[in-house]
mmCIF file with all atom_site columns, C-alpha atoms in Angstrom:
data_model
loop_
_atom_site.group_PDB
_atom_site.id
_atom_site.type_symbol
_atom_site.label_atom_id
_atom_site.label_alt_id
_atom_site.label_comp_id
_atom_site.label_asym_id
_atom_site.label_entity_id
_atom_site.label_seq_id
_atom_site.pdbx_PDB_ins_code
_atom_site.Cartn_x
_atom_site.Cartn_y
_atom_site.Cartn_z
_atom_site.occupancy
_atom_site.B_iso_or_equiv
_atom_site.pdbx_formal_charge
_atom_site.auth_seq_id
_atom_site.auth_comp_id
_atom_site.auth_asym_id
_atom_site.auth_atom_id
_atom_site.pdbx_PDB_model_num
ATOM 1   C CA . GLN A 1 1   ? -21.545 23.584 -2.415  1.00 79.00 ? 1   GLN A CA 1
ATOM 2   C CA . VAL A 1 2   ? -18.802 20.975 -2.877  1.00 88.00 ? 2   VAL A CA 1
ATOM 3   C CA . GLN A 1 3   ? -15.593 20.626 -0.910  1.00 93.00 ? 3   GLN A CA 1
ATOM 4   C CA . LEU A 1 4   ? -12.795 18.663 -2.575  1.00 95.00 ? 4   LEU A CA 1
ATOM 5   C CA . VAL A 1 5   ? -9.450  17.621 -1.119  1.00 97.00 ? 5   VAL A CA 1
ATOM 6   C CA . GLU A 1 6   ? -6.909  15.907 -3.372  1.00 98.00 ? 6   GLU A CA 1
ATOM 7   C CA . SER A 1 7   ? -3.761  14.183 -2.158  1.00 98.00 ? 7   SER A CA 1
ATOM 8   C CA . GLY A 1 8   ? -1.125  11.647 -3.153  1.00 98.00 ? 8   GLY A CA 1
ATOM 9   C CA . GLY A 1 9   ? 0.877   13.513 -5.769  1.00 98.00 ? 9   GLY A CA 1
ATOM 10  C CA . GLY A 1 10  ? 4.627   13.603 -5.931  1.00 98.00 ? 10  GLY A CA 1
ATOM 11  C CA . LEU A 1 11  ? 7.754   13.223 -8.030  1.00 98.00 ? 11  LEU A CA 1
ATOM 12  C CA . VAL A 1 12  ? 8.291   9.942  -9.859  1.00 98.00 ? 12  VAL A CA 1
ATOM 13  C CA . GLN A 1 13  ? 10.524  8.666  -12.626 1.00 98.00 ? 13  GLN A CA 1
ATOM 14  C CA . PRO A 1 14  ? 9.090   7.673  -16.002 1.00 98.00 ? 14  PRO A CA 1
ATOM 15  C CA . GLY A 1 15  ? 7.546   4.230  -15.723 1.00 98.00 ? 15  GLY A CA 1
ATOM 16  C CA . GLY A 1 16  ? 6.734   4.725  -12.060 1.00 98.00 ? 16  GLY A CA 1
ATOM 17  C CA . SER A 1 17  ? 3.405   4.686  -10.255 1.00 98.00 ? 17  SER A CA 1
ATOM 18  C CA . LEU A 1 18  ? 1.334   6.908  -7.994  1.00 98.00 ? 18  LEU A CA 1
ATOM 19  C CA . LYS A 1 19  ? -2.081  6.625  -6.365  1.00 98.00 ? 19  LYS A CA 1
ATOM 20  C CA . LEU A 1 20  ? -4.110  9.793  -5.906  1.00 98.00 ? 20  LEU A CA 1
ATOM 21  C CA . SER A 1 21  ? -7.017  10.228 -3.495  1.00 98.00 ? 21  SER A CA 1
ATOM 22  C CA . CYS A 1 22  ? -9.892  12.691 -3.395  1.00 97.00 ? 22  CYS A CA 1
ATOM 23  C CA . VAL A 1 23  ? -12.351 13.249 -0.567  1.00 95.00 ? 23  VAL A CA 1
ATOM 24  C CA . ALA A 1 24  ? -15.540 15.021 -1.622  1.00 91.00 ? 24  ALA A CA 1
ATOM 25  C CA . SER A 1 25  ? -18.122 16.610 0.655   1.00 90.00 ? 25  SER A CA 1
ATOM 26  C CA . VAL A 1 26  ? -21.415 17.405 -1.066  1.00 85.00 ? 26  VAL A CA 1
ATOM 27  C CA . ALA A 1 27  ? -24.110 19.782 0.158   1.00 83.00 ? 27  ALA A CA 1
ATOM 28  C CA . SER A 1 28  ? -27.605 18.401 0.678   1.00 80.00 ? 28  SER A CA 1
ATOM 29  C CA . GLU A 1 29  ? -29.049 20.083 -2.405  1.00 81.00 ? 29  GLU A CA 1
ATOM 30  C CA . LEU A 1 30  ? -26.456 18.343 -4.562  1.00 82.00 ? 30  LEU A CA 1
ATOM 31  C CA . SER A 1 31  ? -26.870 15.015 -2.762  1.00 79.00 ? 31  SER A CA 1
ATOM 32  C CA . SER A 1 32  ? -30.403 14.724 -4.143  1.00 74.00 ? 32  SER A CA 1
ATOM 33  C CA . ARG A 1 33  ? -29.026 13.645 -7.532  1.00 78.00 ? 33  ARG A CA 1
ATOM 34  C CA . ASN A 1 34  ? -26.275 11.304 -8.656  1.00 85.00 ? 34  ASN A CA 1
ATOM 35  C CA . TRP A 1 35  ? -22.933 12.518 -9.949  1.00 91.00 ? 35  TRP A CA 1
ATOM 36  C CA . ILE A 1 36  ? -20.016 11.179 -11.895 1.00 94.00 ? 36  ILE A CA 1
ATOM 37  C CA . MET A 1 37  ? -16.696 11.521 -10.086 1.00 95.00 ? 37  MET A CA 1
ATOM 38  C CA . SER A 1 38  ? -14.023 12.842 -12.419 1.00 97.00 ? 38  SER A CA 1
ATOM 39  C CA . TRP A 1 39  ? -10.283 13.365 -12.385 1.00 98.00 ? 39  TRP A CA 1
ATOM 40  C CA . TYR A 1 40  ? -8.925  16.344 -14.308 1.00 98.00 ? 40  TYR A CA 1
ATOM 41  C CA . ARG A 1 41  ? -5.408  17.568 -14.889 1.00 98.00 ? 41  ARG A CA 1
ATOM 42  C CA . GLN A 1 42  ? -3.857  20.823 -16.006 1.00 98.00 ? 42  GLN A CA 1
ATOM 43  C CA . ALA A 1 43  ? -0.306  21.164 -17.256 1.00 97.00 ? 43  ALA A CA 1
ATOM 44  C CA . PRO A 1 44  ? 1.476   24.533 -17.552 1.00 92.00 ? 44  PRO A CA 1
ATOM 45  C CA . GLY A 1 45  ? 0.302   26.409 -20.620 1.00 94.00 ? 45  GLY A CA 1
ATOM 46  C CA . ARG A 1 46  ? -2.480  23.914 -21.328 1.00 96.00 ? 46  ARG A CA 1
ATOM 47  C CA . GLU A 1 47  ? -6.203  23.826 -20.683 1.00 97.00 ? 47  GLU A CA 1
ATOM 48  C CA . ARG A 1 48  ? -7.631  21.660 -17.941 1.00 97.00 ? 48  ARG A CA 1
ATOM 49  C CA . GLU A 1 49  ? -8.630  18.270 -19.349 1.00 97.00 ? 49  GLU A CA 1
ATOM 50  C CA . VAL A 1 50  ? -10.616 15.336 -18.012 1.00 98.00 ? 50  VAL A CA 1
ATOM 51  C CA . VAL A 1 51  ? -8.621  12.104 -17.732 1.00 98.00 ? 51  VAL A CA 1
ATOM 52  C CA . ALA A 1 52  ? -10.893 9.610  -15.949 1.00 98.00 ? 52  ALA A CA 1
ATOM 53  C CA . GLN A 1 53  ? -14.506 9.325  -14.792 1.00 98.00 ? 53  GLN A CA 1
ATOM 54  C CA . ILE A 1 54  ? -16.605 6.829  -12.833 1.00 96.00 ? 54  ILE A CA 1
ATOM 55  C CA . THR A 1 55  ? -20.394 6.660  -12.514 1.00 94.00 ? 55  THR A CA 1
ATOM 56  C CA . SER A 1 56  ? -22.395 6.913  -9.303  1.00 88.00 ? 56  SER A CA 1
ATOM 57  C CA . VAL A 1 57  ? -23.674 3.330  -9.651  1.00 88.00 ? 57  VAL A CA 1
ATOM 58  C CA . LEU A 1 58  ? -22.332 0.237  -11.426 1.00 90.00 ? 58  LEU A CA 1
ATOM 59  C CA . ASP A 1 59  ? -18.833 1.798  -11.439 1.00 93.00 ? 59  ASP A CA 1
ATOM 60  C CA . ILE A 1 60  ? -18.764 2.325  -15.179 1.00 95.00 ? 60  ILE A CA 1
ATOM 61  C CA . THR A 1 61  ? -15.584 4.118  -16.186 1.00 97.00 ? 61  THR A CA 1
ATOM 62  C CA . ASN A 1 62  ? -14.420 6.434  -18.929 1.00 97.00 ? 62  ASN A CA 1
ATOM 63  C CA . TYR A 1 63  ? -10.828 7.383  -19.756 1.00 98.00 ? 63  TYR A CA 1
ATOM 64  C CA . ALA A 1 64  ? -9.059  9.820  -21.987 1.00 98.00 ? 64  ALA A CA 1
ATOM 65  C CA . ASP A 1 65  ? -7.244  8.096  -24.831 1.00 98.00 ? 65  ASP A CA 1
ATOM 66  C CA . SER A 1 66  ? -3.921  9.318  -23.470 1.00 98.00 ? 66  SER A CA 1
ATOM 67  C CA . VAL A 1 67  ? -4.272  7.333  -20.222 1.00 98.00 ? 67  VAL A CA 1
ATOM 68  C CA . LYS A 1 68  ? -6.212  4.217  -21.269 1.00 98.00 ? 68  LYS A CA 1
ATOM 69  C CA . GLY A 1 69  ? -4.527  1.058  -20.051 1.00 98.00 ? 69  GLY A CA 1
ATOM 70  C CA . ARG A 1 70  ? -2.319  2.974  -17.612 1.00 98.00 ? 70  ARG A CA 1
ATOM 71  C CA . PHE A 1 71  ? -4.711  4.724  -15.195 1.00 98.00 ? 71  PHE A CA 1
ATOM 72  C CA . THR A 1 72  ? -7.495  3.175  -13.114 1.00 98.00 ? 72  THR A CA 1
ATOM 73  C CA . ILE A 1 73  ? -10.239 5.170  -11.390 1.00 98.00 ? 73  ILE A CA 1
ATOM 74  C CA . SER A 1 74  ? -12.198 3.687  -8.491  1.00 97.00 ? 74  SER A CA 1
ATOM 75  C CA . ARG A 1 75  ? -14.473 4.758  -5.662  1.00 94.00 ? 75  ARG A CA 1
ATOM 76  C CA . ASP A 1 76  ? -15.237 3.371  -2.205  1.00 89.00 ? 76  ASP A CA 1
ATOM 77  C CA . GLU A 1 77  ? -18.822 2.316  -1.577  1.00 74.00 ? 77  GLU A CA 1
ATOM 78  C CA . GLY A 1 78  ? -20.175 4.231  1.383   1.00 71.00 ? 78  GLY A CA 1
ATOM 79  C CA . LYS A 1 79  ? -17.234 6.630  1.376   1.00 72.00 ? 79  LYS A CA 1
ATOM 80  C CA . ASN A 1 80  ? -16.861 10.023 -0.239  1.00 85.00 ? 80  ASN A CA 1
ATOM 81  C CA . THR A 1 81  ? -13.539 9.016  -1.735  1.00 93.00 ? 81  THR A CA 1
ATOM 82  C CA . VAL A 1 82  ? -12.363 8.473  -5.292  1.00 96.00 ? 82  VAL A CA 1
ATOM 83  C CA . TYR A 1 83  ? -8.934  7.182  -6.317  1.00 98.00 ? 83  TYR A CA 1
ATOM 84  C CA . LEU A 1 84  ? -6.739  7.349  -9.374  1.00 98.00 ? 84  LEU A CA 1
ATOM 85  C CA . GLU A 1 85  ? -4.098  4.644  -9.736  1.00 98.00 ? 85  GLU A CA 1
ATOM 86  C CA . MET A 1 86  ? -1.483  5.746  -12.236 1.00 98.00 ? 86  MET A CA 1
ATOM 87  C CA . ASN A 1 87  ? 0.991   3.278  -13.713 1.00 98.00 ? 87  ASN A CA 1
ATOM 88  C CA . SER A 1 88  ? 3.618   3.494  -16.443 1.00 98.00 ? 88  SER A CA 1
ATOM 89  C CA . LEU A 1 89  ? 3.790   7.230  -15.933 1.00 98.00 ? 89  LEU A CA 1
ATOM 90  C CA . LYS A 1 90  ? 5.148   9.398  -18.723 1.00 98.00 ? 90  LYS A CA 1
ATOM 91  C CA . PRO A 1 91  ? 6.631   12.913 -18.652 1.00 98.00 ? 91  PRO A CA 1
ATOM 92  C CA . GLU A 1 92  ? 3.512   14.182 -20.439 1.00 97.00 ? 92  GLU A CA 1
ATOM 93  C CA . ASP A 1 93  ? 1.466   13.118 -17.391 1.00 98.00 ? 93  ASP A CA 1
ATOM 94  C CA . THR A 1 94  ? 3.079   15.950 -15.436 1.00 98.00 ? 94  THR A CA 1
ATOM 95  C CA . ALA A 1 95  ? 0.273   18.236 -14.239 1.00 98.00 ? 95  ALA A CA 1
ATOM 96  C CA . VAL A 1 96  ? -1.784  19.356 -11.294 1.00 98.00 ? 96  VAL A CA 1
ATOM 97  C CA . TYR A 1 97  ? -4.540  16.787 -10.807 1.00 98.00 ? 97  TYR A CA 1
ATOM 98  C CA . TYR A 1 98  ? -8.018  17.749 -9.601  1.00 98.00 ? 98  TYR A CA 1
ATOM 99  C CA . CYS A 1 99  ? -11.189 15.840 -8.817  1.00 97.00 ? 99  CYS A CA 1
ATOM 100 C CA . ASN A 1 100 ? -14.734 17.058 -9.263  1.00 96.00 ? 100 ASN A CA 1
ATOM 101 C CA . LEU A 1 101 ? -18.381 16.104 -9.781  1.00 94.00 ? 101 LEU A CA 1
ATOM 102 C CA . ASP A 1 102 ? -19.972 16.013 -13.206 1.00 95.00 ? 102 ASP A CA 1
ATOM 103 C CA . ARG A 1 103 ? -23.475 15.388 -14.479 1.00 94.00 ? 103 ARG A CA 1
ATOM 104 C CA . GLU A 1 104 ? -24.330 11.936 -15.781 1.00 92.00 ? 104 GLU A CA 1
ATOM 105 C CA . VAL A 1 105 ? -27.025 10.945 -18.267 1.00 92.00 ? 105 VAL A CA 1
ATOM 106 C CA . TRP A 1 106 ? -28.639 7.488  -18.043 1.00 90.00 ? 106 TRP A CA 1
ATOM 107 C CA . ASP A 1 107 ? -31.094 5.512  -20.123 1.00 92.00 ? 107 ASP A CA 1
ATOM 108 C CA . GLY A 1 108 ? -32.170 2.795  -17.711 1.00 90.00 ? 108 GLY A CA 1
ATOM 109 C CA . ASP A 1 109 ? -29.039 0.841  -16.790 1.00 88.00 ? 109 ASP A CA 1
ATOM 110 C CA . THR A 1 110 ? -27.064 2.327  -19.658 1.00 90.00 ? 110 THR A CA 1
ATOM 111 C CA . ILE A 1 111 ? -24.870 5.371  -19.279 1.00 90.00 ? 111 ILE A CA 1
ATOM 112 C CA . VAL A 1 112 ? -25.413 7.416  -22.420 1.00 91.00 ? 112 VAL A CA 1
ATOM 113 C CA . GLU A 1 113 ? -23.261 10.434 -21.652 1.00 93.00 ? 113 GLU A CA 1
ATOM 114 C CA . PHE A 1 114 ? -20.210 11.175 -19.547 1.00 95.00 ? 114 PHE A CA 1
ATOM 115 C CA . THR A 1 115 ? -20.275 14.934 -19.239 1.00 95.00 ? 115 THR A CA 1
ATOM 116 C CA . THR A 1 116 ? -17.805 17.525 -18.023 1.00 95.00 ? 116 THR A CA 1
ATOM 117 C CA . ARG A 1 117 ? -20.635 19.704 -16.729 1.00 95.00 ? 117 ARG A CA 1
ATOM 118 C CA . GLY A 1 118 ? -20.444 20.148 -12.980 1.00 93.00 ? 118 GLY A CA 1
ATOM 119 C CA . PRO A 1 119 ? -22.876 21.708 -10.524 1.00 90.00 ? 119 PRO A CA 1
ATOM 120 C CA . ASP A 1 120 ? -24.198 25.187 -11.255 1.00 88.00 ? 120 ASP A CA 1
ATOM 121 C CA . PHE A 1 121 ? -21.488 26.531 -8.961  1.00 86.00 ? 121 PHE A CA 1
ATOM 122 C CA . ARG A 1 122 ? -18.240 24.822 -9.980  1.00 91.00 ? 122 ARG A CA 1
ATOM 123 C CA . HIS A 1 123 ? -15.737 24.726 -7.135  1.00 92.00 ? 123 HIS A CA 1
ATOM 124 C CA . TRP A 1 124 ? -12.206 23.456 -7.598  1.00 95.00 ? 124 TRP A CA 1
ATOM 125 C CA . GLY A 1 125 ? -9.924  22.216 -4.850  1.00 96.00 ? 125 GLY A CA 1
ATOM 126 C CA . GLN A 1 126 ? -6.214  22.922 -4.607  1.00 97.00 ? 126 GLN A CA 1
ATOM 127 C CA . GLY A 1 127 ? -5.281  19.855 -6.625  1.00 98.00 ? 127 GLY A CA 1
ATOM 128 C CA . THR A 1 128 ? -2.226  17.671 -6.168  1.00 98.00 ? 128 THR A CA 1
ATOM 129 C CA . GLN A 1 129 ? 0.969   18.035 -8.188  1.00 98.00 ? 129 GLN A CA 1
ATOM 130 C CA . VAL A 1 130 ? 2.310   15.106 -10.185 1.00 98.00 ? 130 VAL A CA 1
ATOM 131 C CA . ILE A 1 131 ? 5.773   15.439 -11.727 1.00 98.00 ? 131 ILE A CA 1
ATOM 132 C CA . VAL A 1 132 ? 7.170   12.682 -13.920 1.00 98.00 ? 132 VAL A CA 1
ATOM 133 C CA . SER A 1 133 ? 10.833  13.276 -14.627 1.00 97.00 ? 133 SER A CA 1
ATOM 134 C CA . SER A 1 134 ? 14.125  11.426 -14.749 1.00 93.00 ? 134 SER A CA 1
#
């Protein structure tokens, strides 16, 4: 089982910035393997989409094309916390933002696949609302 608590959302004007936080608690059976930490978002009338991911080691990152150069994902070593720094926010960034765990595929020191496949039981937190509007 995974417990996820997102925070840091709010209302900002276009061009503004926000920093989101996610605290993840992972059951022992899931702790036996490594997981990507991912940020997702879901806007009204749209499917949930992944926006940023970071690997369990080496902090290799992956971003959706729509947020490259504007968003930065990071994680604290020794802490169950992942962050999403969002800059130059646009109205189309308006959504509920969620974090989660996803499977990672390695070949030695090379990440070969960022997946959007979570644990067998996929649990979602409440998310945090981000509204970008003038």
